[in-house]
């Protein structure tokens, strides 16, 4: 007859727009509250306990246990620190322009900041480092893939495979690109996925099953 249940309500505050730490998308964050209520015959009668304030991403619906503006402030501070780190890495590359490890780390850092333009610019500025490492080529291909530039992505995956035919990520993400481009090339995607499986990529088997299912339906 009686008990408690949580009730979630939306605060009457304008949403705060920022990058979601979960889905990595720019999205509105909605301020919400959660509080337990005493219920009688399932009808809320009076609140019990403390109000918990949280944020909800309008894109992926992930909840964060801080208000939206505080979340944005924390992310802005973290991004500022990452930008400073990127500047330091760029300066290091200017002193050692063939350092592939640093270039790969720099491109990956820009990717986490959703700044694909800066990542591509870094690859362009340090070609010696880029062309000396299949890992750098794969990272650049993945960045193009996030921009839905499938042709450029496949081109860089192929460059990496020219250096190492068994490169797991190059084969796997080439298959992803060929599968998800506007006109999917299922047979080429299947071949790339098989190569990724042979190279022991952990997600290749699932991808290959998806491709083969689509081939059967074609």
Tab-separated table of C-alpha atoms in Angstrom:
chain	number	residue	atom	x	y	z
A	1	UNK	CA	0.000	0.000	0.000
A	2	UNK	CA	2.881	2.374	0.631
A	3	UNK	CA	6.504	2.752	-0.374
A	4	UNK	CA	8.830	5.095	-2.203
A	5	UNK	CA	9.673	5.758	-5.814
A	6	UNK	CA	12.039	8.133	-7.603
A	7	UNK	CA	10.548	10.950	-9.646
A	8	UNK	CA	12.589	12.676	-12.341
A	9	UNK	CA	11.689	16.179	-13.426
A	10	UNK	CA	13.094	18.609	-15.975
A	11	UNK	CA	14.341	21.890	-14.540
A	12	UNK	CA	12.986	25.039	-16.160
A	13	UNK	CA	16.409	26.191	-17.324
A	14	UNK	CA	17.682	26.773	-20.846
A	15	UNK	CA	19.766	23.857	-22.137
A	16	UNK	CA	23.544	24.128	-22.199
A	17	UNK	CA	25.288	23.105	-25.404
A	18	UNK	CA	28.615	21.320	-25.176
A	19	UNK	CA	30.432	18.157	-26.265
A	20	UNK	CA	29.127	14.965	-24.704
A	21	UNK	CA	31.891	12.947	-22.991
A	22	UNK	CA	30.021	9.741	-23.896
A	23	UNK	CA	28.935	10.055	-27.532
A	24	UNK	CA	31.458	12.804	-28.442
A	25	UNK	CA	28.736	14.827	-30.186
A	26	UNK	CA	27.865	18.491	-29.739
A	27	UNK	CA	24.507	18.364	-27.993
A	28	UNK	CA	22.114	20.195	-25.713
A	29	UNK	CA	22.323	19.160	-22.065
A	30	UNK	CA	19.069	19.277	-20.141
A	31	UNK	CA	19.024	20.028	-16.414
A	32	UNK	CA	17.002	17.462	-14.477
A	33	UNK	CA	16.340	16.503	-10.864
A	34	UNK	CA	15.687	13.168	-9.205
A	35	UNK	CA	14.105	12.729	-5.778
A	36	UNK	CA	12.444	9.899	-3.900
A	37	UNK	CA	8.794	10.350	-2.919
A	38	UNK	CA	6.727	8.545	-0.326
A	39	UNK	CA	3.813	6.861	-2.087
A	40	UNK	CA	0.438	5.695	-0.873
A	41	UNK	CA	-1.381	3.337	-3.225
A	42	UNK	CA	1.315	4.252	-5.786
A	43	UNK	CA	0.367	7.955	-5.529
A	44	UNK	CA	3.265	10.308	-4.588
A	45	UNK	CA	2.413	12.055	-1.319
A	46	UNK	CA	5.511	13.914	-0.140
A	47	UNK	CA	9.229	13.994	-1.001
A	48	UNK	CA	11.839	12.179	1.054
A	49	UNK	CA	15.594	12.434	0.849
A	50	UNK	CA	17.724	14.904	-1.018
A	51	UNK	CA	17.296	16.281	-4.509
A	52	UNK	CA	19.891	14.959	-6.932
A	53	UNK	CA	20.642	17.277	-9.838
A	54	UNK	CA	22.006	15.864	-13.066
A	55	UNK	CA	22.412	16.525	-16.779
A	56	UNK	CA	21.102	14.490	-19.699
A	57	UNK	CA	22.591	14.524	-23.184
A	58	UNK	CA	19.833	15.182	-25.708
A	59	UNK	CA	21.716	13.089	-28.300
A	60	UNK	CA	22.561	9.825	-26.521
A	61	UNK	CA	20.489	10.245	-23.309
A	62	UNK	CA	23.495	9.575	-21.088
A	63	UNK	CA	23.112	11.117	-17.629
A	64	UNK	CA	25.873	12.902	-15.702
A	65	UNK	CA	25.586	13.600	-11.995
A	66	UNK	CA	26.362	17.327	-12.210
A	67	UNK	CA	24.358	20.292	-13.548
A	68	UNK	CA	24.817	21.183	-17.248
A	69	UNK	CA	26.798	24.383	-16.735
A	70	UNK	CA	29.223	22.678	-14.362
A	71	UNK	CA	29.643	19.866	-16.885
A	72	UNK	CA	30.411	22.391	-19.625
A	73	UNK	CA	32.909	24.239	-17.410
A	74	UNK	CA	34.707	20.985	-16.568
A	75	UNK	CA	34.880	19.995	-20.235
A	76	UNK	CA	36.128	23.438	-21.264
A	77	UNK	CA	38.918	23.210	-18.686
A	78	UNK	CA	39.855	19.730	-19.871
A	79	UNK	CA	39.816	20.828	-23.519
A	80	UNK	CA	42.020	23.806	-22.702
A	81	UNK	CA	44.556	21.504	-21.067
A	82	UNK	CA	44.443	19.184	-24.075
A	83	UNK	CA	44.952	22.120	-26.437
A	84	UNK	CA	48.052	23.124	-24.510
A	85	UNK	CA	49.295	19.561	-24.775
A	86	UNK	CA	48.666	19.625	-28.538
A	87	UNK	CA	50.707	22.825	-28.871
A	88	UNK	CA	53.598	21.205	-27.000
A	89	UNK	CA	53.434	18.133	-29.250
A	90	UNK	CA	53.372	20.304	-32.387
A	91	UNK	CA	56.452	22.167	-31.173
A	92	UNK	CA	58.162	18.853	-30.523
A	93	UNK	CA	57.369	17.747	-34.086
A	94	UNK	CA	58.878	20.898	-35.524
A	95	UNK	CA	62.124	19.885	-33.857
A	96	UNK	CA	61.753	16.238	-34.948
A	97	UNK	CA	59.514	16.271	-38.056
A	98	UNK	CA	59.991	12.547	-38.722
A	99	UNK	CA	58.733	11.443	-35.295
A	100	UNK	CA	55.817	9.189	-36.235
A	101	UNK	CA	54.891	8.340	-32.648
A	102	UNK	CA	54.353	11.978	-31.749
A	103	UNK	CA	52.404	12.676	-34.939
A	104	UNK	CA	50.113	9.727	-34.321
A	105	UNK	CA	49.518	10.848	-30.733
A	106	UNK	CA	48.835	14.399	-31.914
A	107	UNK	CA	46.277	13.304	-34.518
A	108	UNK	CA	44.595	11.038	-31.975
A	109	UNK	CA	44.467	13.917	-29.502
A	110	UNK	CA	42.818	16.190	-32.050
A	111	UNK	CA	40.354	13.404	-32.788
A	112	UNK	CA	39.300	13.281	-29.135
A	113	UNK	CA	38.711	17.039	-29.360
A	114	UNK	CA	36.531	16.539	-32.465
A	115	UNK	CA	38.935	18.744	-34.418
A	116	UNK	CA	39.484	16.736	-37.579
A	117	UNK	CA	40.702	19.816	-39.477
A	118	UNK	CA	43.618	20.218	-37.068
A	119	UNK	CA	44.429	16.506	-37.266
A	120	UNK	CA	44.519	16.584	-41.063
A	121	UNK	CA	46.602	19.758	-41.004
A	122	UNK	CA	49.122	18.080	-38.700
A	123	UNK	CA	49.423	15.142	-41.106
A	124	UNK	CA	49.961	17.560	-43.979
A	125	UNK	CA	52.572	19.565	-42.051
A	126	UNK	CA	54.685	16.514	-41.143
A	127	UNK	CA	54.698	14.241	-44.211
A	128	UNK	CA	57.954	12.491	-43.263
A	129	UNK	CA	56.399	11.205	-40.044
A	130	UNK	CA	53.141	10.324	-41.784
A	131	UNK	CA	54.674	8.298	-44.616
A	132	UNK	CA	57.060	6.439	-42.296
A	133	UNK	CA	54.292	4.829	-40.255
A	134	UNK	CA	51.340	2.693	-41.238
A	135	UNK	CA	49.809	3.483	-37.826
A	136	UNK	CA	49.795	7.195	-38.689
A	137	UNK	CA	48.149	6.370	-42.004
A	138	UNK	CA	45.461	4.312	-40.268
A	139	UNK	CA	44.796	7.116	-37.783
A	140	UNK	CA	44.476	9.618	-40.611
A	141	UNK	CA	42.145	7.248	-42.470
A	142	UNK	CA	39.958	6.912	-39.383
A	143	UNK	CA	39.768	10.693	-39.099
A	144	UNK	CA	38.587	10.947	-42.696
A	145	UNK	CA	36.094	8.189	-41.909
A	146	UNK	CA	34.562	10.294	-39.120
A	147	UNK	CA	34.059	13.035	-41.718
A	148	UNK	CA	32.314	10.564	-44.049
A	149	UNK	CA	35.064	11.148	-46.593
A	150	UNK	CA	35.126	7.487	-47.580
A	151	UNK	CA	37.383	7.815	-50.611
A	152	UNK	CA	40.151	9.528	-48.650
A	153	UNK	CA	39.726	7.072	-45.782
A	154	UNK	CA	40.102	4.032	-48.047
A	155	UNK	CA	43.069	5.647	-49.776
A	156	UNK	CA	44.968	6.003	-46.490
A	157	UNK	CA	44.045	2.509	-45.343
A	158	UNK	CA	45.432	1.222	-48.649
A	159	UNK	CA	48.640	3.219	-48.118
A	160	UNK	CA	49.025	1.520	-44.730
A	161	UNK	CA	48.367	-1.901	-46.284
A	162	UNK	CA	51.060	-1.304	-48.881
A	163	UNK	CA	53.497	-1.211	-45.973
A	164	UNK	CA	51.909	-4.088	-44.054
A	165	UNK	CA	49.237	-6.277	-45.671
A	166	UNK	CA	48.408	-7.780	-42.276
A	167	UNK	CA	47.784	-4.477	-40.472
A	168	UNK	CA	44.617	-5.342	-38.488
A	169	UNK	CA	43.126	-1.852	-38.104
A	170	UNK	CA	43.790	-0.895	-41.724
A	171	UNK	CA	41.905	-3.952	-42.964
A	172	UNK	CA	39.101	-3.582	-40.436
A	173	UNK	CA	38.393	0.114	-40.984
A	174	UNK	CA	38.752	-0.271	-44.731
A	175	UNK	CA	35.949	-2.832	-44.498
A	176	UNK	CA	33.894	-0.413	-42.403
A	177	UNK	CA	34.411	2.372	-44.951
A	178	UNK	CA	33.482	0.146	-47.897
A	179	UNK	CA	30.394	-1.074	-46.054
A	180	UNK	CA	29.114	2.325	-44.909
A	181	UNK	CA	29.871	4.468	-47.949
A	182	UNK	CA	26.800	5.678	-49.899
A	183	UNK	CA	27.219	2.904	-52.494
A	184	UNK	CA	28.508	-0.029	-50.421
A	185	UNK	CA	31.023	-2.365	-52.060
A	186	UNK	CA	30.065	-5.496	-50.180
A	187	UNK	CA	32.463	-7.882	-51.885
A	188	UNK	CA	35.471	-5.615	-51.282
A	189	UNK	CA	34.277	-5.049	-47.715
A	190	UNK	CA	34.045	-8.802	-47.232
A	191	UNK	CA	37.601	-9.282	-48.488
A	192	UNK	CA	38.922	-6.577	-46.146
A	193	UNK	CA	36.983	-7.982	-43.197
A	194	UNK	CA	38.388	-11.466	-43.858
A	195	UNK	CA	41.899	-10.004	-43.913
A	196	UNK	CA	41.185	-8.247	-40.610
A	197	UNK	CA	39.964	-11.527	-39.111
A	198	UNK	CA	43.078	-13.325	-40.325
A	199	UNK	CA	45.104	-10.582	-38.650
A	200	UNK	CA	43.205	-11.255	-35.406
A	201	UNK	CA	41.311	-7.982	-35.182
A	202	UNK	CA	38.938	-8.491	-32.211
A	203	UNK	CA	35.863	-7.050	-33.969
A	204	UNK	CA	36.429	-8.518	-37.421
A	205	UNK	CA	34.306	-11.651	-37.014
A	206	UNK	CA	31.187	-9.688	-36.076
A	207	UNK	CA	31.726	-7.248	-38.939
A	208	UNK	CA	32.260	-10.092	-41.391
A	209	UNK	CA	28.983	-11.729	-40.333
A	210	UNK	CA	27.145	-8.457	-40.917
A	211	UNK	CA	28.667	-8.080	-44.385
A	212	UNK	CA	27.896	-11.681	-45.341
A	213	UNK	CA	24.304	-11.236	-44.161
A	214	UNK	CA	23.929	-8.206	-46.420
A	215	UNK	CA	25.470	-10.137	-49.313
A	216	UNK	CA	22.890	-12.902	-48.893
A	217	UNK	CA	20.100	-10.324	-48.962
A	218	UNK	CA	21.458	-8.564	-52.025
